[in-house]
Amino acid sequence: MTKPLEGIKIIDFTHVQAGPACTQLLAWFGADVIKVERPGSGDVTRNQLRDIPDADALYFTMLNSNKKSLTLDTKKPEGKEVLEKLIRESDVLVENFGPGALDRMGFSWERLNELNPKMIVASVKGFSDGHHYDDLKVYENVAQCAGGAASTTGFWDGPPTISAAALGDSNTGMHLAIGILTALIGRGKTGKGQKVAVSMQDSVLNLCRVKLRDQQRLERVGYLEEYPQYPHGEFSDVVPRGGNAGGGGQPGWVLKCKGWETDPNAYIYFTIQGHAWEPICKALGKPEWIDDPAYKTAEARQPHIFEIFGTIEGWLADKTKFEAVDILRKFDIPCAPVLTMKELANDPSLRASGTIVEVQHKKRGSYLTVGSPIKFSDMKPEVTASPLLGEHTDEVLTSLGYSRQDIFNLHEIKAV
Ligand code: COA
């Protein structure tokens, strides 16, 4: 089956997570992604948090599947020459170096556009161009702080908190992938490439948009009725951390189930959807709450919402998180067990859908990785192993017209 992005050649000048997550997605969908790495060391994540000596770390393998690896010292003239050849025949170059690194290497946007006016040049940086912090190098947690996620995550009596989800890294990579695909469609109309830039701060903020909503509501009315601070606590002039509150119009909380005393994940998330109040009361065996004025409306419930959550926890006390969800689903109540990574890794539904896949790697043997979360009716993206460092160097150089002697010489001077 031909894949939609087959024939699109991408120079993957990315490292760590934000850039590689973007190019991996495009590779899953058929693009020919050539990862350019420094000879000898490669992407730093190959060595980070290794669990098997001498084998690429899972951090690398899980972000670089379906790609080729070309080692190239792009600071040496011979390496630059190879890169220029590659640029002339590629559709996209993706990079997430520190600010100014590509310019210092001699590949500014102007130069790239001169070498290949049809090429799309896509970049991730910590902050957008012209921002007063645009000289900063940025990693995940820095972006979560700069994009508003940290100040609004966690509990009100604790410090700003980082999410385990890669809001700064992979999320930015996903935004960049959308930008690249948009620019490719644009090129189909204009024949011209363009520069696509996504900052980690902007991508985090884009996901925190409801908190920007809340800031404006707070400034207007002085309180946020869906936050645990309402109506008994105090609000300042900034959006507070709301613990496990729902965040939208539906109150919710993480509630203890049977076994929580010894199992730190024996919890469910329970949502009190306004119009589902009657089925909730029926599920909990509390029919008297249905028409009780103290419970009947969302407004009436909010002042004692934690007493209601406490009653639900009483109901949950003799049910495991799975048993509870099996009952509540029959009443159409939005809820889920709090799942651990172990439970997710072994979930047969996720294996069947290709969301978690087992891949064979030349050095590691088999490992688990995430597959495409995007499902298509006409294509099932297949996940293949990440490349060894420089595994495709000779293949790529040959395709660029280099002879065996040329390739030998490039190896000799360690340009590749
Ligand atoms: N050959 C020769 N030199 C190479 C090379 C290659 N194949 N690949 C990279 N380099 C050089 C770069 O040119 C740069 O050199 P210079 O600083 O002398 O100009 C150098 O390697 C280091 O690049 P840099 O990206 O600054 O690495 P770093 O390890 O210091 O910083 C980050 C890492 C992630 C903090 C930084 O890249 C960054 O802020 N990126 C943008 C935001 C981002 O994507 N963050 C990561 C999210 S996971």
CSV table of C-alpha atoms and ligand atoms in Angstrom, one decimal:
chain,number,residue,atom,x,y,z
A,1,MET,CA,0.0,0.0,0.0
A,2,THR,CA,1.4,3.4,-0.9
A,3,LYS,CA,1.5,5.8,2.0
A,4,PRO,CA,0.4,9.4,1.7
A,5,LEU,CA,3.8,11.0,2.3
A,6,GLU,CA,5.8,8.6,0.1
A,7,GLY,CA,8.1,10.6,-2.1
A,8,ILE,CA,8.5,13.4,0.4
A,9,LYS,CA,12.2,13.6,1.4
A,10,ILE,CA,12.9,15.1,4.8
A,11,ILE,CA,16.3,16.1,6.2
A,12,ASP,CA,15.9,15.4,9.9
A,13,PHE,CA,18.4,17.7,11.6
A,14,THR,CA,16.7,17.2,15.0
A,15,HIS,CA,17.7,15.9,18.4
A,16,VAL,CA,16.3,15.2,21.8
A,17,GLN,CA,12.4,15.0,21.7
A,18,ALA,CA,10.6,18.0,20.1
A,19,GLY,CA,12.0,17.7,16.6
A,20,PRO,CA,12.3,13.9,16.5
A,21,ALA,CA,8.7,13.4,17.6
A,22,CYS,CA,7.7,15.5,14.6
A,23,THR,CA,9.8,13.7,12.0
A,24,GLN,CA,8.9,10.3,13.4
A,25,LEU,CA,5.2,11.1,12.8
A,26,LEU,CA,5.9,12.1,9.2
A,27,ALA,CA,8.1,8.9,8.8
A,28,TRP,CA,5.2,6.7,10.0
A,29,PHE,CA,3.0,8.2,7.3
A,30,GLY,CA,5.6,7.4,4.6
A,31,ALA,CA,8.0,10.3,4.3
A,32,ASP,CA,11.7,9.4,3.6
A,33,VAL,CA,13.3,10.8,6.8
A,34,ILE,CA,17.0,11.0,6.8
A,35,LYS,CA,18.3,11.8,10.3
A,36,VAL,CA,21.6,13.8,10.1
A,37,GLU,CA,23.8,13.1,13.2
A,38,ARG,CA,27.2,14.0,14.4
A,39,PRO,CA,29.7,11.3,13.6
A,40,GLY,CA,30.8,9.3,16.7
A,41,SER,CA,28.1,10.5,19.0
A,42,GLY,CA,24.8,11.2,17.2
A,43,ASP,CA,21.7,12.3,18.9
A,44,VAL,CA,22.4,12.8,22.6
A,45,THR,CA,19.4,10.6,23.5
A,46,ARG,CA,21.1,7.5,22.1
A,47,ASN,CA,23.2,7.6,25.3
A,48,GLN,CA,20.7,9.0,27.8
A,49,LEU,CA,19.2,6.7,30.5
A,50,ARG,CA,20.5,3.5,28.9
A,51,ASP,CA,19.1,0.3,30.2
A,52,ILE,CA,21.3,-2.0,28.1
A,53,PRO,CA,25.0,-1.2,27.8
A,54,ASP,CA,26.1,-0.4,24.2
A,55,ALA,CA,22.6,-0.4,22.8
A,56,ASP,CA,20.7,2.8,21.9
A,57,ALA,CA,18.6,4.0,24.8
A,58,LEU,CA,14.8,3.6,24.7
A,59,TYR,CA,14.6,7.4,24.8
A,60,PHE,CA,16.1,7.4,21.3
A,61,THR,CA,14.4,4.3,19.9
A,62,MET,CA,11.0,5.6,20.8
A,63,LEU,CA,11.4,8.9,19.0
A,64,ASN,CA,13.3,7.8,15.9
A,65,SER,CA,11.5,4.8,14.4
A,66,ASN,CA,11.0,4.5,10.6
A,67,LYS,CA,14.0,6.8,9.9
A,68,LYS,CA,17.4,6.5,8.3
A,69,SER,CA,20.6,7.7,10.0
A,70,LEU,CA,23.3,9.6,8.1
A,71,THR,CA,26.4,10.7,10.0
A,72,LEU,CA,27.7,14.0,8.8
A,73,ASP,CA,30.0,16.6,10.3
A,74,THR,CA,28.3,19.6,9.0
A,75,LYS,CA,31.0,21.9,10.3
A,76,LYS,CA,33.6,20.4,8.0
A,77,PRO,CA,33.6,21.7,4.4
A,78,GLU,CA,33.2,18.1,3.0
A,79,GLY,CA,30.2,17.6,5.3
A,80,LYS,CA,28.7,20.9,4.3
A,81,GLU,CA,29.1,19.8,0.6
A,82,VAL,CA,27.1,16.6,1.3
A,83,LEU,CA,24.4,18.5,3.2
A,84,GLU,CA,24.1,21.0,0.3
A,85,LYS,CA,23.5,18.2,-2.2
A,86,LEU,CA,20.9,16.7,0.1
A,87,ILE,CA,19.2,20.1,0.5
A,88,ARG,CA,19.0,20.5,-3.3
A,89,GLU,CA,16.9,17.4,-3.6
A,90,SER,CA,14.8,17.4,-0.4
A,91,ASP,CA,11.4,18.7,0.3
A,92,VAL,CA,11.7,19.6,4.0
A,93,LEU,CA,14.5,20.3,6.5
A,94,VAL,CA,13.5,20.1,10.1
A,95,GLU,CA,15.7,21.3,12.9
A,96,ASN,CA,15.6,22.1,16.6
A,97,PHE,CA,19.1,23.3,17.4
A,98,GLY,CA,19.7,26.0,20.0
A,99,PRO,CA,19.1,29.6,18.8
A,100,GLY,CA,21.4,30.6,16.0
A,101,ALA,CA,23.2,27.2,15.6
A,102,LEU,CA,22.0,26.7,12.0
A,103,ASP,CA,23.1,30.2,11.0
A,104,ARG,CA,26.5,29.6,12.6
A,105,MET,CA,26.8,26.4,10.6
A,106,GLY,CA,26.3,28.5,7.4
A,107,PHE,CA,22.7,27.4,6.7
A,108,SER,CA,20.6,30.5,7.4
A,109,TRP,CA,17.0,30.6,6.0
A,110,GLU,CA,18.2,32.8,3.2
A,111,ARG,CA,21.0,30.4,2.2
A,112,LEU,CA,18.7,27.4,2.4
A,113,ASN,CA,16.1,29.2,0.3
A,114,GLU,CA,18.8,30.0,-2.2
A,115,LEU,CA,19.9,26.4,-2.4
A,116,ASN,CA,16.4,25.1,-2.8
A,117,PRO,CA,13.6,27.6,-3.1
A,118,LYS,CA,11.0,24.8,-2.9
A,119,MET,CA,12.2,23.5,0.4
A,120,ILE,CA,10.3,23.9,3.6
A,121,VAL,CA,12.5,24.8,6.5
A,122,ALA,CA,10.8,23.9,9.8
A,123,SER,CA,12.2,24.9,13.2
A,124,VAL,CA,11.4,24.4,16.9
A,125,LYS,CA,12.8,26.9,19.3
A,126,GLY,CA,12.0,27.6,23.0
A,127,PHE,CA,10.6,31.0,22.3
A,128,SER,CA,9.4,32.6,19.1
A,129,ASP,CA,11.6,34.9,17.0
A,130,GLY,CA,11.8,38.4,18.4
A,131,HIS,CA,10.5,37.3,21.8
A,132,HIS,CA,12.6,38.9,24.6
A,133,TYR,CA,13.8,35.3,25.6
A,134,ASP,CA,14.5,34.2,22.1
A,135,ASP,CA,18.2,33.6,22.9
A,136,LEU,CA,17.4,30.9,25.5
A,137,LYS,CA,18.0,27.2,25.1
A,138,VAL,CA,14.9,25.3,26.3
A,139,TYR,CA,14.0,21.8,27.5
A,140,GLU,CA,10.6,20.4,28.3
A,141,ASN,CA,10.1,21.6,31.9
A,142,VAL,CA,11.4,25.1,31.1
A,143,ALA,CA,8.7,25.3,28.4
A,144,GLN,CA,6.0,24.1,30.8
A,145,CYS,CA,6.9,26.9,33.1
A,146,ALA,CA,7.2,29.5,30.3
A,147,GLY,CA,3.9,28.5,28.7
A,148,GLY,CA,1.6,28.7,31.7
A,149,ALA,CA,1.2,25.0,32.4
A,150,ALA,CA,3.3,24.9,35.6
A,151,SER,CA,1.7,27.8,37.4
A,152,THR,CA,-1.7,26.2,36.9
A,153,THR,CA,-0.9,22.6,37.6
A,154,GLY,CA,-0.7,21.0,41.0
A,155,PHE,CA,-2.4,21.7,44.3
A,156,TRP,CA,-2.9,25.2,45.7
A,157,ASP,CA,-0.9,24.6,48.8
A,158,GLY,CA,2.1,23.2,46.8
A,159,PRO,CA,4.6,24.6,44.3
A,160,PRO,CA,4.0,25.0,40.5
A,161,THR,CA,4.1,21.5,39.1
A,162,ILE,CA,5.3,19.8,35.9
A,163,SER,CA,3.1,17.5,34.0
A,164,ALA,CA,4.4,14.1,32.9
A,165,ALA,CA,3.0,14.6,29.5
A,166,ALA,CA,5.5,16.2,27.1
A,167,LEU,CA,3.6,19.4,26.6
A,168,GLY,CA,6.8,21.3,25.7
A,169,ASP,CA,8.5,18.6,23.6
A,170,SER,CA,6.3,16.2,21.7
A,171,ASN,CA,3.4,18.6,21.7
A,172,THR,CA,5.5,21.2,20.0
A,173,GLY,CA,6.6,18.5,17.5
A,174,MET,CA,3.0,17.8,16.7
A,175,HIS,CA,2.3,21.4,16.1
A,176,LEU,CA,5.4,21.6,13.8
A,177,ALA,CA,4.1,18.5,11.8
A,178,ILE,CA,0.8,20.3,11.2
A,179,GLY,CA,2.8,23.4,10.0
A,180,ILE,CA,4.9,21.3,7.7
A,181,LEU,CA,2.0,19.5,6.1
A,182,THR,CA,0.2,22.9,5.7
A,183,ALA,CA,3.3,24.4,4.0
A,184,LEU,CA,3.5,21.3,1.7
A,185,ILE,CA,-0.1,21.9,0.6
A,186,GLY,CA,0.8,25.6,0.2
A,187,ARG,CA,3.8,24.7,-2.0
A,188,GLY,CA,1.5,22.6,-4.2
A,189,LYS,CA,-0.3,25.9,-5.0
A,190,THR,CA,2.5,28.4,-5.1
A,191,GLY,CA,5.5,26.2,-6.0
A,192,LYS,CA,7.5,27.9,-3.2
A,193,GLY,CA,8.9,26.6,0.1
A,194,GLN,CA,8.6,28.6,3.2
A,195,LYS,CA,9.9,28.8,6.8
A,196,VAL,CA,7.7,27.2,9.4
A,197,ALA,CA,8.5,28.0,13.1
A,198,VAL,CA,6.9,26.8,16.3
A,199,SER,CA,8.0,27.8,19.7
A,200,MET,CA,7.7,25.5,22.7
A,201,GLN,CA,6.2,28.3,24.8
A,202,ASP,CA,3.5,29.0,22.2
A,203,SER,CA,2.7,25.3,21.9
A,204,VAL,CA,2.3,24.9,25.7
A,205,LEU,CA,0.2,28.0,25.9
A,206,ASN,CA,-2.0,26.7,23.0
A,207,LEU,CA,-2.9,23.7,25.2
A,208,CYS,CA,-3.4,25.9,28.3
A,209,ARG,CA,-5.9,28.1,26.5
A,210,VAL,CA,-8.6,27.4,29.1
A,211,LYS,CA,-6.4,28.9,31.7
A,212,LEU,CA,-6.2,32.1,29.7
A,213,ARG,CA,-10.0,31.9,29.6
A,214,ASP,CA,-10.0,31.6,33.4
A,215,GLN,CA,-7.7,34.6,33.8
A,216,GLN,CA,-10.1,36.8,32.0
A,217,ARG,CA,-13.1,35.4,33.9
A,218,LEU,CA,-11.3,36.0,37.2
A,219,GLU,CA,-10.5,39.5,36.3
A,220,ARG,CA,-14.1,40.2,35.4
A,221,VAL,CA,-15.9,38.4,38.3
A,222,GLY,CA,-13.3,37.8,41.0
A,223,TYR,CA,-13.8,34.1,41.3
A,224,LEU,CA,-13.9,30.8,39.3
A,225,GLU,CA,-16.8,28.7,40.4
A,226,GLU,CA,-15.5,25.4,39.1
A,227,TYR,CA,-12.3,25.6,41.2
A,228,PRO,CA,-12.0,23.9,44.6
A,229,GLN,CA,-11.3,27.4,46.1
A,230,TYR,CA,-14.9,28.3,45.4
A,231,PRO,CA,-16.9,29.3,47.4
A,232,HIS,CA,-15.0,28.8,50.7
A,233,GLY,CA,-11.4,29.8,49.8
A,234,GLU,CA,-9.7,32.9,48.5
A,235,PHE,CA,-8.8,34.0,45.0
A,236,SER,CA,-5.9,36.3,44.1
A,237,ASP,CA,-5.6,38.1,40.8
A,238,VAL,CA,-4.1,35.1,39.0
A,239,VAL,CA,-5.5,31.7,38.0
A,240,PRO,CA,-4.7,29.4,40.9
A,241,ARG,CA,-3.7,25.7,40.8
A,242,GLY,CA,-6.9,23.7,40.9
A,243,GLY,CA,-5.6,20.2,41.9
A,244,ASN,CA,-7.7,17.6,40.1
A,245,ALA,CA,-10.7,19.8,39.3
A,246,GLY,CA,-12.4,19.4,36.0
A,247,GLY,CA,-11.3,22.5,34.2
A,248,GLY,CA,-14.3,22.7,32.0
A,249,GLY,CA,-17.9,23.1,32.9
A,250,GLN,CA,-18.1,19.6,34.5
A,251,PRO,CA,-16.8,19.2,38.1
A,252,GLY,CA,-14.7,16.1,38.6
A,253,TRP,CA,-12.1,14.7,40.9
A,254,VAL,CA,-9.7,11.7,41.4
A,255,LEU,CA,-11.5,9.4,43.9
A,256,LYS,CA,-10.2,6.6,46.1
A,257,CYS,CA,-11.2,3.0,45.3
A,258,LYS,CA,-10.8,-0.3,47.1
A,259,GLY,CA,-7.1,-0.8,47.9
A,260,TRP,CA,-6.0,2.8,47.8
A,261,GLU,CA,-4.2,2.4,51.2
A,262,THR,CA,-1.6,0.2,49.6
A,263,ASP,CA,-1.9,0.8,45.8
A,264,PRO,CA,-1.0,4.4,44.9
A,265,ASN,CA,-3.1,4.1,41.7
A,266,ALA,CA,-6.3,2.6,43.1
A,267,TYR,CA,-8.3,5.6,41.9
A,268,ILE,CA,-10.8,6.6,39.3
A,269,TYR,CA,-11.6,10.0,37.7
A,270,PHE,CA,-15.2,10.8,38.3
A,271,THR,CA,-17.0,13.5,36.4
A,272,ILE,CA,-20.3,15.0,37.6
A,273,GLN,CA,-21.8,15.9,34.2
A,274,GLY,CA,-24.6,18.4,34.9
A,275,HIS,CA,-27.4,16.7,32.9
A,276,ALA,CA,-26.3,13.3,34.1
A,277,TRP,CA,-27.2,14.0,37.7
A,278,GLU,CA,-30.1,11.6,37.8
A,279,PRO,CA,-28.1,8.6,36.5
A,280,ILE,CA,-25.3,9.4,38.9
A,281,CYS,CA,-27.7,9.4,41.9
A,282,LYS,CA,-29.2,6.1,40.6
A,283,ALA,CA,-25.7,4.5,40.2
A,284,LEU,CA,-24.7,5.6,43.7
A,285,GLY,CA,-28.0,4.3,45.3
A,286,LYS,CA,-28.9,7.9,46.3
A,287,PRO,CA,-32.3,8.5,44.6
A,288,GLU,CA,-33.2,11.0,47.3
A,289,TRP,CA,-30.6,13.4,45.9
A,290,ILE,CA,-32.4,13.6,42.5
A,291,ASP,CA,-34.9,16.2,43.6
A,292,ASP,CA,-33.3,17.5,46.8
A,293,PRO,CA,-32.8,21.3,46.3
A,294,ALA,CA,-29.4,21.0,48.0
A,295,TYR,CA,-28.3,18.7,45.2
A,296,LYS,CA,-30.5,19.2,42.2
A,297,THR,CA,-28.5,21.9,40.3
A,298,ALA,CA,-24.9,22.3,39.6
A,299,GLU,CA,-25.0,25.6,41.4
A,300,ALA,CA,-26.5,24.0,44.5
A,301,ARG,CA,-24.0,21.2,44.6
A,302,GLN,CA,-20.8,23.3,44.2
A,303,PRO,CA,-20.6,24.7,47.8
A,304,HIS,CA,-20.6,21.1,49.1
A,305,ILE,CA,-19.0,19.3,46.1
A,306,PHE,CA,-16.3,17.7,48.3
A,307,GLU,CA,-18.9,16.3,50.6
A,308,ILE,CA,-20.5,14.7,47.5
A,309,PHE,CA,-17.1,13.4,46.4
A,310,GLY,CA,-16.7,12.0,49.9
A,311,THR,CA,-20.0,10.1,49.6
A,312,ILE,CA,-19.0,8.7,46.2
A,313,GLU,CA,-15.7,7.5,47.8
A,314,GLY,CA,-17.8,5.7,50.4
A,315,TRP,CA,-19.6,3.9,47.5
A,316,LEU,CA,-16.2,3.1,45.9
A,317,ALA,CA,-14.7,1.7,49.1
A,318,ASP,CA,-15.6,-1.9,48.3
A,319,LYS,CA,-15.0,-1.7,44.5
A,320,THR,CA,-11.7,-1.8,42.6
A,321,LYS,CA,-11.2,0.9,40.0
A,322,PHE,CA,-12.1,-1.5,37.3
A,323,GLU,CA,-15.2,-2.8,39.0
A,324,ALA,CA,-16.4,0.8,39.7
A,325,VAL,CA,-16.0,1.8,36.0
A,326,ASP,CA,-17.8,-1.3,34.9
A,327,ILE,CA,-20.8,-0.2,37.0
A,328,LEU,CA,-20.6,3.5,36.2
A,329,ARG,CA,-20.3,3.0,32.4
A,330,LYS,CA,-23.8,1.4,32.4
A,331,PHE,CA,-25.1,4.8,33.7
A,332,ASP,CA,-23.3,6.8,31.0
A,333,ILE,CA,-21.1,8.5,33.5
A,334,PRO,CA,-17.8,9.9,32.1
A,335,CYS,CA,-15.1,8.2,34.2
A,336,ALA,CA,-11.9,6.1,33.9
A,337,PRO,CA,-9.6,4.1,36.0
A,338,VAL,CA,-6.3,5.8,36.8
A,339,LEU,CA,-4.1,3.5,34.7
A,340,THR,CA,-0.4,2.8,35.3
A,341,MET,CA,2.2,2.5,32.6
A,342,LYS,CA,2.3,-1.2,33.4
A,343,GLU,CA,-1.4,-1.6,32.8
A,344,LEU,CA,-1.2,0.4,29.6
A,345,ALA,CA,1.8,-1.6,28.3
A,346,ASN,CA,-0.2,-4.8,28.7
A,347,ASP,CA,-3.6,-3.5,27.6
A,348,PRO,CA,-4.8,-5.8,24.8
A,349,SER,CA,-7.0,-3.0,23.2
A,350,LEU,CA,-4.0,-0.8,22.8
A,351,ARG,CA,-1.9,-3.6,21.3
A,352,ALA,CA,-4.8,-4.5,18.9
A,353,SER,CA,-5.2,-0.9,17.7
A,354,GLY,CA,-1.5,-0.4,17.2
A,355,THR,CA,-1.2,2.4,19.8
A,356,ILE,CA,1.4,0.3,21.6
A,357,VAL,CA,3.6,-1.8,19.4
A,358,GLU,CA,6.5,-4.3,19.8
A,359,VAL,CA,9.4,-3.7,17.5
A,360,GLN,CA,12.5,-5.7,16.8
A,361,HIS,CA,15.8,-3.8,17.1
A,362,LYS,CA,19.2,-5.0,15.8
A,363,LYS,CA,20.9,-4.5,19.2
A,364,ARG,CA,18.2,-4.3,21.7
A,365,GLY,CA,16.0,-7.2,20.6
A,366,SER,CA,12.4,-6.5,21.1
A,367,TYR,CA,11.1,-3.3,22.7
A,368,LEU,CA,7.7,-1.6,23.2
A,369,THR,CA,7.0,1.8,21.7
A,370,VAL,CA,4.0,4.0,20.9
A,371,GLY,CA,2.5,3.6,17.5
A,372,SER,CA,0.5,6.2,15.6
A,373,PRO,CA,-2.3,7.7,17.7
A,374,ILE,CA,-3.9,8.8,14.5
A,375,LYS,CA,-5.9,6.1,12.8
A,376,PHE,CA,-6.8,6.0,9.1
A,377,SER,CA,-9.3,3.9,7.2
A,378,ASP,CA,-7.0,3.3,4.3
A,379,MET,CA,-3.6,3.0,6.0
A,380,LYS,CA,-2.2,1.3,9.1
A,381,PRO,CA,1.1,3.0,9.9
A,382,GLU,CA,3.7,0.4,10.5
A,383,VAL,CA,6.4,1.1,13.1
A,384,THR,CA,9.9,-0.1,12.3
A,385,ALA,CA,13.0,0.1,14.5
A,386,SER,CA,15.1,3.2,14.9
A,387,PRO,CA,18.3,3.2,12.9
A,388,LEU,CA,21.8,2.5,14.4
A,389,LEU,CA,24.1,5.5,14.3
A,390,GLY,CA,25.2,6.0,10.7
A,391,GLU,CA,23.4,2.8,9.5
A,392,HIS,CA,22.4,4.4,6.2
A,393,THR,CA,25.4,6.7,5.6
A,394,ASP,CA,26.8,4.8,2.6
A,395,GLU,CA,23.3,4.2,1.2
A,396,VAL,CA,22.4,7.9,1.3
A,397,LEU,CA,25.8,9.0,-0.1
A,398,THR,CA,25.5,6.5,-2.9
A,399,SER,CA,22.1,7.9,-3.8
A,400,LEU,CA,23.6,11.4,-3.9
A,401,GLY,CA,26.1,10.2,-6.5
A,402,TYR,CA,29.2,9.6,-4.4
A,403,SER,CA,31.5,6.9,-5.6
A,404,ARG,CA,32.9,4.1,-3.3
A,405,GLN,CA,36.2,5.9,-3.3
A,406,ASP,CA,34.6,9.3,-2.3
A,407,ILE,CA,32.7,7.5,0.5
A,408,PHE,CA,35.9,5.9,1.7
A,409,ASN,CA,37.6,9.3,1.7
A,410,LEU,CA,34.8,10.9,3.7
A,411,HIS,CA,35.0,8.1,6.3
A,412,GLU,CA,38.8,8.6,6.5
A,413,ILE,CA,38.6,12.3,7.4
A,414,LYS,CA,35.7,11.5,9.7
A,415,ALA,CA,33.3,13.8,7.9
A,416,VAL,CA,30.7,11.1,8.0
B,1,COA,N1,27.9,18.2,12.8
B,1,COA,C1,28.5,19.2,13.4
B,1,COA,N2,28.0,20.0,14.3
B,1,COA,C2,26.8,19.7,14.7
B,1,COA,C3,26.0,18.7,14.1
B,1,COA,C4,26.6,17.9,13.1
B,1,COA,N3,26.0,16.9,12.5
B,1,COA,N4,24.8,18.7,14.7
B,1,COA,C5,24.8,19.7,15.6
B,1,COA,N5,26.0,20.3,15.7
B,1,COA,C6,26.4,21.4,16.5
B,1,COA,C7,25.5,22.7,16.3
B,1,COA,O1,25.9,23.3,15.1
B,1,COA,C8,25.8,23.4,17.6
B,1,COA,O2,27.1,24.1,17.4
B,1,COA,P1,27.4,25.6,17.9
B,1,COA,O3,26.7,25.8,19.2
B,1,COA,O4,28.9,25.6,18.0
B,1,COA,O5,26.9,26.5,16.9
B,1,COA,C9,26.1,22.3,18.6
B,1,COA,O6,26.1,21.1,17.8
B,1,COA,C10,25.1,22.2,19.7
B,1,COA,O7,23.7,22.5,19.3
B,1,COA,P2,22.6,22.8,20.3
B,1,COA,O8,21.3,22.6,19.6
B,1,COA,O9,22.8,24.2,20.8
B,1,COA,O10,22.8,21.7,21.5
B,1,COA,P3,22.8,21.8,23.1
B,1,COA,O11,23.0,20.4,23.5
B,1,COA,O12,23.7,22.8,23.6
B,1,COA,O13,21.3,22.3,23.4
B,1,COA,C11,18.9,22.2,23.4
B,1,COA,C12,20.2,21.4,23.4
B,1,COA,C13,17.8,21.1,23.2
B,1,COA,C14,18.7,22.9,24.7
B,1,COA,C15,18.9,23.2,22.2
B,1,COA,O14,19.2,22.5,21.0
B,1,COA,C16,17.6,24.0,22.1
B,1,COA,O15,17.3,24.9,22.9
B,1,COA,N6,16.8,23.7,21.0
B,1,COA,C17,15.6,24.4,20.7
B,1,COA,C18,14.5,24.0,21.6
B,1,COA,C19,14.3,22.5,21.7
B,1,COA,O16,14.0,21.8,20.7
B,1,COA,N7,14.5,22.0,22.9
B,1,COA,C20,14.5,20.5,23.1
B,1,COA,C21,13.2,20.0,23.2
B,1,COA,S1,13.4,18.3,23.4
